[in-house]
PDB file of C-alpha atoms in Angstrom:
ATOM      1  CA  ALA A   1      21.123  31.534  13.817  1.00 54.00           C
ATOM      2  CA  GLU A   2      20.696  30.937  10.074  1.00 64.00           C
ATOM      3  CA  PHE A   3      21.251  27.180  10.569  1.00 69.00           C
ATOM      4  CA  LYS A   4      19.314  26.874  13.806  1.00 72.00           C
ATOM      5  CA  PHE A   5      16.550  24.754  12.294  1.00 79.00           C
ATOM      6  CA  LEU A   6      18.651  22.977   9.657  1.00 81.00           C
ATOM      7  CA  ARG A   7      19.067  19.792  11.710  1.00 82.00           C
ATOM      8  CA  ARG A   8      15.334  19.405  12.236  1.00 85.00           C
ATOM      9  CA  LEU A   9      14.578  20.381   8.637  1.00 85.00           C
ATOM     10  CA  ILE A  10      16.798  17.628   7.224  1.00 86.00           C
ATOM     11  CA  LEU A  11      16.383  14.860   9.783  1.00 86.00           C
ATOM     12  CA  VAL A  12      12.674  15.218  10.493  1.00 89.00           C
ATOM     13  CA  HIS A  13      10.852  17.008   7.682  1.00 88.00           C
ATOM     14  CA  GLY A  14      13.229  15.939   4.910  1.00 89.00           C
ATOM     15  CA  ARG A  15      13.158  12.300   5.945  1.00 90.00           C
ATOM     16  CA  TYR A  16       9.376  12.184   6.403  1.00 91.00           C
ATOM     17  CA  SER A  17       8.939  13.846   3.010  1.00 91.00           C
ATOM     18  CA  TYR A  18      11.139  11.234   1.340  1.00 91.00           C
ATOM     19  CA  ASN A  19       9.259   8.351   2.979  1.00 91.00           C
ATOM     20  CA  ARG A  20       5.866   9.731   1.977  1.00 91.00           C
ATOM     21  CA  THR A  21       6.923  10.503  -1.585  1.00 92.00           C
ATOM     22  CA  ALA A  22       8.375   7.012  -1.970  1.00 92.00           C
ATOM     23  CA  PHE A  23       5.130   5.369  -0.846  1.00 92.00           C
ATOM     24  CA  ILE A  24       2.758   7.582  -2.855  1.00 92.00           C
ATOM     25  CA  SER A  25       4.716   7.191  -6.104  1.00 92.00           C
ATOM     26  CA  GLN A  26       4.947   3.407  -5.826  1.00 93.00           C
ATOM     27  CA  TYR A  27       1.371   2.989  -4.610  1.00 93.00           C
ATOM     28  CA  SER A  28       0.102   5.016  -7.594  1.00 91.00           C
ATOM     29  CA  PHE A  29       2.139   2.710  -9.826  1.00 93.00           C
ATOM     30  CA  TYR A  30       0.637  -0.330  -8.070  1.00 95.00           C
ATOM     31  CA  LYS A  31      -3.033   0.685  -8.186  1.00 93.00           C
ATOM     32  CA  SER A  32      -2.877   1.576 -11.880  1.00 92.00           C
ATOM     33  CA  LEU A  33      -1.173  -1.694 -12.794  1.00 95.00           C
ATOM     34  CA  LEU A  34      -3.739  -3.647 -10.781  1.00 95.00           C
ATOM     35  CA  ILE A  35      -6.601  -2.471 -13.001  1.00 93.00           C
ATOM     36  CA  CYS A  36      -4.521  -2.943 -16.160  1.00 93.00           C
ATOM     37  CA  PHE A  37      -3.585  -6.516 -15.273  1.00 95.00           C
ATOM     38  CA  ILE A  38      -7.208  -7.419 -14.495  1.00 94.00           C
ATOM     39  CA  GLN A  39      -8.255  -6.024 -17.858  1.00 93.00           C
ATOM     40  CA  ILE A  40      -5.498  -8.007 -19.607  1.00 93.00           C
ATOM     41  CA  LEU A  41      -6.553 -11.224 -17.874  1.00 93.00           C
ATOM     42  CA  PHE A  42     -10.170 -10.615 -18.846  1.00 91.00           C
ATOM     43  CA  SER A  43      -9.162  -9.958 -22.450  1.00 90.00           C
ATOM     44  CA  PHE A  44      -7.447 -13.338 -22.674  1.00 90.00           C
ATOM     45  CA  SER A  45     -10.368 -15.125 -20.998  1.00 86.00           C
ATOM     46  CA  SER A  46     -12.834 -13.507 -23.416  1.00 82.00           C
ATOM     47  CA  GLY A  47     -10.834 -14.490 -26.486  1.00 81.00           C
ATOM     48  CA  LEU A  48      -9.286 -11.055 -27.049  1.00 80.00           C
ATOM     49  CA  SER A  49     -12.707  -9.653 -27.867  1.00 78.00           C
ATOM     50  CA  GLY A  50     -11.740  -6.120 -26.886  1.00 76.00           C
ATOM     51  CA  THR A  51     -14.518  -5.894 -24.297  1.00 81.00           C
ATOM     52  CA  SER A  52     -13.650  -4.030 -21.111  1.00 83.00           C
ATOM     53  CA  ILE A  53     -14.534  -5.623 -17.809  1.00 86.00           C
ATOM     54  CA  PHE A  54     -14.930  -2.161 -16.246  1.00 87.00           C
ATOM     55  CA  ASN A  55     -17.208   0.592 -17.498  1.00 82.00           C
ATOM     56  CA  SER A  56     -15.926   4.142 -17.978  1.00 81.00           C
ATOM     57  CA  ILE A  57     -17.639   5.493 -14.850  1.00 81.00           C
ATOM     58  CA  SER A  58     -16.056   2.842 -12.649  1.00 84.00           C
ATOM     59  CA  LEU A  59     -12.586   3.478 -14.085  1.00 85.00           C
ATOM     60  CA  MET A  60     -12.874   7.223 -13.580  1.00 85.00           C
ATOM     61  CA  ALA A  61     -14.170   6.865 -10.027  1.00 86.00           C
ATOM     62  CA  TYR A  62     -11.477   4.288  -9.221  1.00 88.00           C
ATOM     63  CA  ASN A  63      -8.627   6.624 -10.109  1.00 83.00           C
ATOM     64  CA  VAL A  64     -10.139   9.929  -9.004  1.00 81.00           C
ATOM     65  CA  PHE A  65     -12.009   9.022  -5.810  1.00 82.00           C
ATOM     66  CA  TYR A  66     -11.758   5.456  -4.555  1.00 85.00           C
ATOM     67  CA  THR A  67      -7.959   5.096  -4.539  1.00 84.00           C
ATOM     68  CA  SER A  68      -6.645   8.669  -4.579  1.00 82.00           C
ATOM     69  CA  LEU A  69      -8.147   9.980  -1.357  1.00 80.00           C
ATOM     70  CA  PRO A  70      -7.025   7.192   1.030  1.00 81.00           C
ATOM     71  CA  VAL A  71      -3.381   7.405  -0.036  1.00 82.00           C
ATOM     72  CA  MET A  72      -3.342  11.117   0.724  1.00 83.00           C
ATOM     73  CA  THR A  73      -3.519  10.191   4.393  1.00 82.00           C
ATOM     74  CA  ILE A  74       0.132   9.214   4.144  1.00 86.00           C
ATOM     75  CA  ILE A  75       1.019  12.908   4.570  1.00 86.00           C
ATOM     76  CA  PHE A  76       0.201  12.400   8.265  1.00 86.00           C
ATOM     77  CA  ASP A  77       2.210   9.186   8.576  1.00 88.00           C
ATOM     78  CA  LYS A  78       5.326   8.894  10.730  1.00 89.00           C
ATOM     79  CA  ASP A  79       7.202   5.603  10.750  1.00 89.00           C
ATOM     80  CA  ILE A  80       9.145   6.608  13.872  1.00 88.00           C
ATOM     81  CA  SER A  81       8.674   9.572  16.176  1.00 87.00           C
ATOM     82  CA  GLU A  82      10.468  12.874  15.724  1.00 88.00           C
ATOM     83  CA  ALA A  83      12.234  12.360  19.043  1.00 87.00           C
ATOM     84  CA  THR A  84      13.640   9.023  17.871  1.00 86.00           C
ATOM     85  CA  VAL A  85      14.861  10.511  14.592  1.00 87.00           C
ATOM     86  CA  LEU A  86      16.662  13.311  16.434  1.00 87.00           C
ATOM     87  CA  ARG A  87      17.987  10.842  18.986  1.00 84.00           C
ATOM     88  CA  TYR A  88      19.443   8.538  16.326  1.00 82.00           C
ATOM     89  CA  PRO A  89      20.298  10.758  13.318  1.00 83.00           C
ATOM     90  CA  GLN A  90      22.146   7.846  11.680  1.00 81.00           C
ATOM     91  CA  ILE A  91      18.770   6.587  10.478  1.00 82.00           C
ATOM     92  CA  LEU A  92      18.925   9.264   7.769  1.00 83.00           C
ATOM     93  CA  LEU A  93      21.406   7.000   5.976  1.00 80.00           C
ATOM     94  CA  TYR A  94      18.525   4.622   5.272  1.00 79.00           C
ATOM     95  CA  SER A  95      16.818   7.318   3.211  1.00 80.00           C
ATOM     96  CA  GLN A  96      20.035   8.517   1.595  1.00 78.00           C
ATOM     97  CA  ALA A  97      20.739   4.962   0.449  1.00 79.00           C
ATOM     98  CA  GLY A  98      17.354   4.882  -1.310  1.00 80.00           C
ATOM     99  CA  ARG A  99      16.124   1.811   0.546  1.00 83.00           C
ATOM    100  CA  LEU A 100      12.465   2.836   0.176  1.00 87.00           C
ATOM    101  CA  LEU A 101      12.579   3.874  -3.476  1.00 88.00           C
ATOM    102  CA  ASN A 102      14.729   1.776  -5.784  1.00 88.00           C
ATOM    103  CA  ARG A 103      14.487  -0.907  -8.452  1.00 90.00           C
ATOM    104  CA  SER A 104      13.947  -3.598  -5.857  1.00 91.00           C
ATOM    105  CA  THR A 105      11.012  -1.830  -4.188  1.00 92.00           C
ATOM    106  CA  PHE A 106       9.429  -1.033  -7.553  1.00 93.00           C
ATOM    107  CA  ALA A 107       9.748  -4.703  -8.517  1.00 94.00           C
ATOM    108  CA  GLU A 108       8.059  -5.640  -5.241  1.00 94.00           C
ATOM    109  CA  TRP A 109       5.102  -3.339  -5.931  1.00 95.00           C
ATOM    110  CA  PHE A 110       4.933  -4.633  -9.505  1.00 96.00           C
ATOM    111  CA  GLY A 111       4.779  -8.212  -8.242  1.00 95.00           C
ATOM    112  CA  ARG A 112       2.122  -7.306  -5.694  1.00 96.00           C
ATOM    113  CA  SER A 113      -0.074  -5.686  -8.347  1.00 96.00           C
ATOM    114  CA  LEU A 114       0.249  -8.730 -10.615  1.00 97.00           C
ATOM    115  CA  TYR A 115      -0.519 -11.139  -7.779  1.00 97.00           C
ATOM    116  CA  HIS A 116      -3.517  -9.113  -6.588  1.00 97.00           C
ATOM    117  CA  ALA A 117      -4.828  -8.936 -10.155  1.00 97.00           C
ATOM    118  CA  PHE A 118      -4.752 -12.742 -10.397  1.00 97.00           C
ATOM    119  CA  VAL A 119      -6.447 -13.022  -6.994  1.00 97.00           C
ATOM    120  CA  VAL A 120      -9.270 -10.611  -7.840  1.00 96.00           C
ATOM    121  CA  PHE A 121      -9.846 -11.975 -11.324  1.00 95.00           C
ATOM    122  CA  LEU A 122      -9.671 -15.704 -10.593  1.00 95.00           C
ATOM    123  CA  ILE A 123     -11.775 -15.566  -7.433  1.00 95.00           C
ATOM    124  CA  THR A 124     -14.376 -13.341  -9.095  1.00 92.00           C
ATOM    125  CA  ILE A 125     -14.636 -15.490 -12.217  1.00 90.00           C
ATOM    126  CA  ASN A 126     -14.830 -18.766 -10.308  1.00 89.00           C
ATOM    127  CA  ALA A 127     -17.191 -17.488  -7.612  1.00 86.00           C
ATOM    128  CA  TYR A 128     -19.712 -16.305 -10.196  1.00 80.00           C
ATOM    129  CA  ALA A 129     -19.123 -18.963 -12.854  1.00 69.00           C
ATOM    130  CA  ASP A 130     -22.337 -20.831 -12.040  1.00 66.00           C
ATOM    131  CA  GLU A 131     -24.487 -17.786 -11.320  1.00 61.00           C
ATOM    132  CA  LYS A 132     -26.621 -15.945 -13.821  1.00 61.00           C
ATOM    133  CA  SER A 133     -24.649 -12.712 -13.573  1.00 64.00           C
ATOM    134  CA  ASP A 134     -24.457 -10.088 -16.277  1.00 77.00           C
ATOM    135  CA  MET A 135     -21.374  -8.086 -17.179  1.00 83.00           C
ATOM    136  CA  GLU A 136     -22.204  -5.223 -14.830  1.00 84.00           C
ATOM    137  CA  GLU A 137     -22.393  -7.527 -11.819  1.00 87.00           C
ATOM    138  CA  LEU A 138     -19.095  -9.189 -12.688  1.00 88.00           C
ATOM    139  CA  SER A 139     -17.501  -5.777 -13.130  1.00 89.00           C
ATOM    140  CA  MET A 140     -18.787  -4.527  -9.783  1.00 91.00           C
ATOM    141  CA  VAL A 141     -17.551  -7.624  -7.943  1.00 93.00           C
ATOM    142  CA  ALA A 142     -14.059  -7.209  -9.423  1.00 93.00           C
ATOM    143  CA  LEU A 143     -14.054  -3.480  -8.650  1.00 94.00           C
ATOM    144  CA  SER A 144     -15.212  -4.149  -5.095  1.00 94.00           C
ATOM    145  CA  GLY A 145     -12.371  -6.623  -4.640  1.00 95.00           C
ATOM    146  CA  CYS A 146      -9.890  -3.968  -5.772  1.00 94.00           C
ATOM    147  CA  ILE A 147     -11.314  -1.411  -3.334  1.00 93.00           C
ATOM    148  CA  TRP A 148     -11.148  -3.864  -0.443  1.00 94.00           C
ATOM    149  CA  LEU A 149      -7.520  -4.653  -1.221  1.00 94.00           C
ATOM    150  CA  GLN A 150      -6.644  -0.959  -1.559  1.00 90.00           C
ATOM    151  CA  ALA A 151      -8.055  -0.201   1.884  1.00 89.00           C
ATOM    152  CA  PHE A 152      -6.038  -2.985   3.494  1.00 92.00           C
ATOM    153  CA  VAL A 153      -2.851  -2.145   1.570  1.00 92.00           C
ATOM    154  CA  VAL A 154      -2.939   1.480   2.742  1.00 90.00           C
ATOM    155  CA  THR A 155      -3.816   0.391   6.280  1.00 89.00           C
ATOM    156  CA  LEU A 156      -0.967  -2.128   6.369  1.00 90.00           C
ATOM    157  CA  ASP A 157       1.585   0.428   5.176  1.00 89.00           C
ATOM    158  CA  THR A 158       0.426   3.106   7.604  1.00 88.00           C
ATOM    159  CA  ASN A 159       2.653   3.352  10.673  1.00 87.00           C
ATOM    160  CA  SER A 160       0.790   5.914  12.777  1.00 83.00           C
ATOM    161  CA  PHE A 161      -2.973   6.342  12.770  1.00 82.00           C
ATOM    162  CA  THR A 162      -4.715   9.662  13.318  1.00 82.00           C
ATOM    163  CA  CYS A 163      -8.389  10.601  13.079  1.00 84.00           C
ATOM    164  CA  PRO A 164      -8.028  12.101   9.561  1.00 81.00           C
ATOM    165  CA  GLN A 165      -6.306   8.939   8.364  1.00 82.00           C
ATOM    166  CA  ILE A 166      -8.929   6.576   9.751  1.00 85.00           C
ATOM    167  CA  THR A 167     -11.711   8.798   8.413  1.00 86.00           C
ATOM    168  CA  LEU A 168     -10.307   9.006   4.889  1.00 85.00           C
ATOM    169  CA  ILE A 169      -9.313   5.348   4.563  1.00 84.00           C
ATOM    170  CA  TRP A 170     -12.462   3.727   5.899  1.00 84.00           C
ATOM    171  CA  GLY A 171     -14.782   6.658   5.205  1.00 86.00           C
ATOM    172  CA  ASN A 172     -13.836   6.358   1.557  1.00 86.00           C
ATOM    173  CA  PHE A 173     -14.493   2.620   1.807  1.00 85.00           C
ATOM    174  CA  VAL A 174     -18.028   3.276   3.090  1.00 89.00           C
ATOM    175  CA  ALA A 175     -18.523   6.023   0.497  1.00 89.00           C
ATOM    176  CA  PHE A 176     -17.787   3.490  -2.250  1.00 91.00           C
ATOM    177  CA  TYR A 177     -20.841   1.485  -1.270  1.00 92.00           C
ATOM    178  CA  MET A 178     -23.042   4.512  -0.688  1.00 91.00           C
ATOM    179  CA  ILE A 179     -22.200   6.010  -4.082  1.00 89.00           C
ATOM    180  CA  ASN A 180     -22.790   2.758  -5.936  1.00 90.00           C
ATOM    181  CA  LEU A 181     -26.015   2.054  -4.067  1.00 91.00           C
ATOM    182  CA  ILE A 182     -27.259   5.483  -5.143  1.00 91.00           C
ATOM    183  CA  LEU A 183     -26.171   4.912  -8.748  1.00 87.00           C
ATOM    184  CA  SER A 184     -27.855   1.510  -8.689  1.00 88.00           C
ATOM    185  CA  ALA A 185     -31.121   3.255  -7.905  1.00 89.00           C
ATOM    186  CA  VAL A 186     -31.009   5.264 -11.149  1.00 87.00           C
ATOM    187  CA  PRO A 187     -33.150   3.415 -13.747  1.00 86.00           C
ATOM    188  CA  THR A 188     -31.385   4.940 -16.762  1.00 81.00           C
ATOM    189  CA  LEU A 189     -27.948   3.582 -15.860  1.00 81.00           C
ATOM    190  CA  GLN A 190     -26.665   0.167 -16.949  1.00 81.00           C
ATOM    191  CA  MET A 191     -25.767  -0.666 -13.359  1.00 81.00           C
ATOM    192  CA  HIS A 192     -29.379  -0.237 -12.233  1.00 82.00           C
ATOM    193  CA  THR A 193     -30.075  -2.494  -9.178  1.00 87.00           C
ATOM    194  CA  VAL A 194     -26.622  -4.124  -9.505  1.00 88.00           C
ATOM    195  CA  MET A 195     -25.154  -3.082  -6.155  1.00 89.00           C
ATOM    196  CA  TRP A 196     -28.454  -3.625  -4.349  1.00 91.00           C
ATOM    197  CA  HIS A 197     -28.609  -7.135  -5.732  1.00 89.00           C
ATOM    198  CA  LEU A 198     -24.987  -7.909  -4.833  1.00 90.00           C
ATOM    199  CA  CYS A 199     -25.209  -6.596  -1.285  1.00 92.00           C
ATOM    200  CA  ASN A 200     -28.140  -8.930  -0.639  1.00 92.00           C
ATOM    201  CA  GLN A 201     -26.135 -11.963  -1.751  1.00 89.00           C
ATOM    202  CA  PRO A 202     -24.102 -13.834   0.910  1.00 91.00           C
ATOM    203  CA  SER A 203     -21.852 -15.073  -1.898  1.00 90.00           C
ATOM    204  CA  TYR A 204     -20.747 -11.488  -2.587  1.00 93.00           C
ATOM    205  CA  TRP A 205     -19.470 -10.930   0.954  1.00 95.00           C
ATOM    206  CA  ILE A 206     -17.852 -14.369   1.011  1.00 95.00           C
ATOM    207  CA  THR A 207     -16.094 -13.476  -2.243  1.00 94.00           C
ATOM    208  CA  MET A 208     -14.790 -10.232  -0.712  1.00 96.00           C
ATOM    209  CA  ALA A 209     -13.510 -12.134   2.321  1.00 96.00           C
ATOM    210  CA  LEU A 210     -11.742 -14.654   0.077  1.00 96.00           C
ATOM    211  CA  ILE A 211     -10.134 -11.888  -1.976  1.00 96.00           C
ATOM    212  CA  VAL A 212      -8.833 -10.131   1.134  1.00 96.00           C
ATOM    213  CA  ALA A 213      -7.586 -13.375   2.696  1.00 97.00           C
ATOM    214  CA  ALA A 214      -5.849 -14.580  -0.463  1.00 96.00           C
ATOM    215  CA  GLY A 215      -4.535 -11.147  -1.361  1.00 95.00           C
ATOM    216  CA  MET A 216      -3.288  -9.936   2.016  1.00 95.00           C
ATOM    217  CA  GLY A 217      -2.404 -13.270   3.643  1.00 95.00           C
ATOM    218  CA  PRO A 218       0.922 -13.768   1.817  1.00 95.00           C
ATOM    219  CA  VAL A 219       1.746 -10.063   2.171  1.00 93.00           C
ATOM    220  CA  LEU A 220       1.263 -10.226   5.941  1.00 94.00           C
ATOM    221  CA  ALA A 221       3.239 -13.472   6.160  1.00 95.00           C
ATOM    222  CA  LEU A 222       6.182 -12.023   4.233  1.00 92.00           C
ATOM    223  CA  ARG A 223       6.050  -8.850   6.309  1.00 90.00           C
ATOM    224  CA  TYR A 224       6.140 -10.903   9.509  1.00 92.00           C
ATOM    225  CA  LEU A 225       9.028 -13.101   8.346  1.00 92.00           C
ATOM    226  CA  ARG A 226      10.999 -10.065   7.245  1.00 89.00           C
ATOM    227  CA  ASN A 227      10.464  -8.280  10.557  1.00 86.00           C
ATOM    228  CA  VAL A 228      11.467 -11.361  12.548  1.00 86.00           C
ATOM    229  CA  TYR A 229      14.390 -12.734  10.546  1.00 87.00           C
ATOM    230  CA  ARG A 230      15.653  -9.752   8.581  1.00 84.00           C
ATOM    231  CA  PRO A 231      14.489  -6.529  10.240  1.00 82.00           C
ATOM    232  CA  SER A 232      15.568  -3.183   8.875  1.00 80.00           C
ATOM    233  CA  ALA A 233      16.892  -0.411  11.083  1.00 78.00           C
ATOM    234  CA  ILE A 234      13.461   1.231  10.933  1.00 83.00           C
ATOM    235  CA  ASP A 235      11.798  -1.988  12.116  1.00 83.00           C
ATOM    236  CA  VAL A 236      14.252  -2.166  14.994  1.00 81.00           C
ATOM    237  CA  LEU A 237      13.648   1.420  16.065  1.00 83.00           C
ATOM    238  CA  GLN A 238       9.880   0.872  15.877  1.00 84.00           C
ATOM    239  CA  GLN A 239      10.188  -2.143  18.175  1.00 82.00           C
ATOM    240  CA  ILE A 240      12.394  -0.188  20.550  1.00 80.00           C
ATOM    241  CA  GLU A 241       9.851   2.644  20.632  1.00 80.00           C
ATOM    242  CA  GLN A 242       7.148   0.147  21.590  1.00 78.00           C
ATOM    243  CA  THR A 243       9.248  -1.288  24.425  1.00 76.00           C
ATOM    244  CA  ASP A 244      10.922   1.957  25.514  1.00 62.00           C
ATOM    245  CA  GLY A 245      10.437   2.367  29.231  1.00 42.00           C
ATOM    246  CA  HIS A 246       8.742  -1.020  29.581  1.00 42.00           C
ATOM    247  CA  ALA A 247      10.853  -4.016  28.622  1.00 38.00           C
ATOM    248  CA  GLN A 248      14.348  -2.556  28.668  1.00 42.00           C
ATOM    249  CA  ALA A 249      16.356  -0.300  30.896  1.00 36.00           C
ATOM    250  CA  PRO A 250      17.702   2.890  29.271  1.00 39.00           C
ATOM    251  CA  GLY A 251      21.275   1.562  29.249  1.00 41.00           C
ATOM    252  CA  ASN A 252      20.326  -1.662  27.491  1.00 44.00           C
ATOM    253  CA  LEU A 253      18.146   0.284  25.101  1.00 42.00           C
ATOM    254  CA  GLU A 254      21.003   2.537  24.047  1.00 48.00           C
ATOM    255  CA  SER A 255      23.322  -0.450  23.649  1.00 49.00           C
ATOM    256  CA  SER A 256      20.954  -2.497  21.483  1.00 53.00           C
ATOM    257  CA  THR A 257      20.041   0.497  19.356  1.00 53.00           C
ATOM    258  CA  GLY A 258      23.661   1.366  18.763  1.00 55.00           C
ATOM    259  CA  THR A 259      24.377  -2.215  17.730  1.00 58.00           C
ATOM    260  CA  TYR A 260      21.576  -2.271  15.176  1.00 55.00           C
ATOM    261  CA  LEU A 261      22.542   1.118  13.767  1.00 58.00           C
ATOM    262  CA  ASP A 262      26.110  -0.131  13.378  1.00 59.00           C
ATOM    263  CA  TYR A 263      24.656  -3.088  11.491  1.00 57.00           C
ATOM    264  CA  LEU A 264      22.765  -0.652   9.258  1.00 52.00           C
ATOM    265  CA  LEU A 265      25.909   1.317   8.430  1.00 49.00           C
ATOM    266  CA  THR A 266      27.871  -1.841   7.673  1.00 56.00           C
ATOM    267  CA  ASP A 267      25.064  -3.300   5.554  1.00 53.00           C
ATOM    268  CA  LEU A 268      24.623  -0.135   3.507  1.00 55.00           C
ATOM    269  CA  ARG A 269      28.329   0.072   2.757  1.00 50.00           C
ATOM    270  CA  ARG A 270      28.626  -3.625   1.934  1.00 52.00           C
ATOM    271  CA  ASN A 271      25.578  -3.895  -0.335  1.00 53.00           C
ATOM    272  CA  LYS A 272      26.511  -2.207  -3.602  1.00 48.00           C
ATOM    273  CA  SER A 273      23.997  -4.047  -5.776  1.00 50.00           C
ATOM    274  CA  SER A 274      22.471  -1.787  -8.420  1.00 46.00           C
ATOM    275  CA  ILE A 275      18.938  -2.873  -7.545  1.00 46.00           C
ATOM    276  CA  HIS A 276      19.287  -1.188  -4.160  1.00 49.00           C
ATOM    277  CA  GLN A 277      20.715   2.070  -5.508  1.00 50.00           C
ATOM    278  CA  PRO A 278      18.402   5.091  -5.210  1.00 50.00           C
ATOM    279  CA  LEU A 279      16.493   6.009  -8.355  1.00 51.00           C
ATOM    280  CA  LEU A 280      17.012   9.714  -7.668  1.00 46.00           C
ATOM    281  CA  SER A 281      20.377  10.756  -6.283  1.00 46.00           C
ATOM    282  CA  ASP A 282      22.996  13.460  -6.724  1.00 42.00           C
ATOM    283  CA  SER A 283      25.805  11.234  -5.526  1.00 42.00           C
ATOM    284  CA  ALA A 284      28.658  10.480  -7.871  1.00 38.00           C
ATOM    285  CA  SER A 285      28.138   6.735  -7.505  1.00 43.00           C
ATOM    286  CA  SER A 286      24.640   6.948  -8.968  1.00 43.00           C
ATOM    287  CA  ARG A 287      25.688   8.688 -12.173  1.00 39.00           C
TER     288      ARG A 287
END
């Protein structure tokens, strides 16, 4: 009786907790680097003048409100259903091997933050190069580009959508504009009329569309190619869940799933590269 719920505790709650922790830690790393890289690029373009492209209010709001609340929705996320996890407990090996939190995944998030910083900065600078824009407008355009990318990044990495998730992700997105429109109405602030002026410019919305397309296009393409040509065991189980009871008979489903899980076990044992080793592990091999 003492171990009655141990199987569910480890396979379901333990695995979900690992997945969510892995995403939140790496996303926090990504969003902070994104702002830092944009600031570094601006410093070089301004001749190392020491001027910040973002004001203190924007930086505080970015870290406290605009990017912190949406990622909290990941606590509701489930990459595969509880029934599937209990049905194929071998999938726990994927978490034990640290495939969602290792040097390779951190490098991927680092590269994404650097790429997105170049996208936001270069598109913003070039889009407003010929316009009579002051520093506050340029700052708000760059910040808006970051917020747009954050919303799509969280949406892309969310596997299951619930009402709280949709509300927090896109409600926070709407709140960004409402808050800045209100602040733009305060005459004593430096950003007075800035957001009102930008929202009335077609070039602003075109710039946002370009940032999203350039920033998320390659990410979506790589995600698609990986799912098609090199799917992980989780990708396979997600596809099987979508076709379960529709495209395959139960016997074929069990057979294909078993084959892919065997592939997972073989791949995890064969790949001993240090970049895929878990960052946090109590195993002897990780010491």
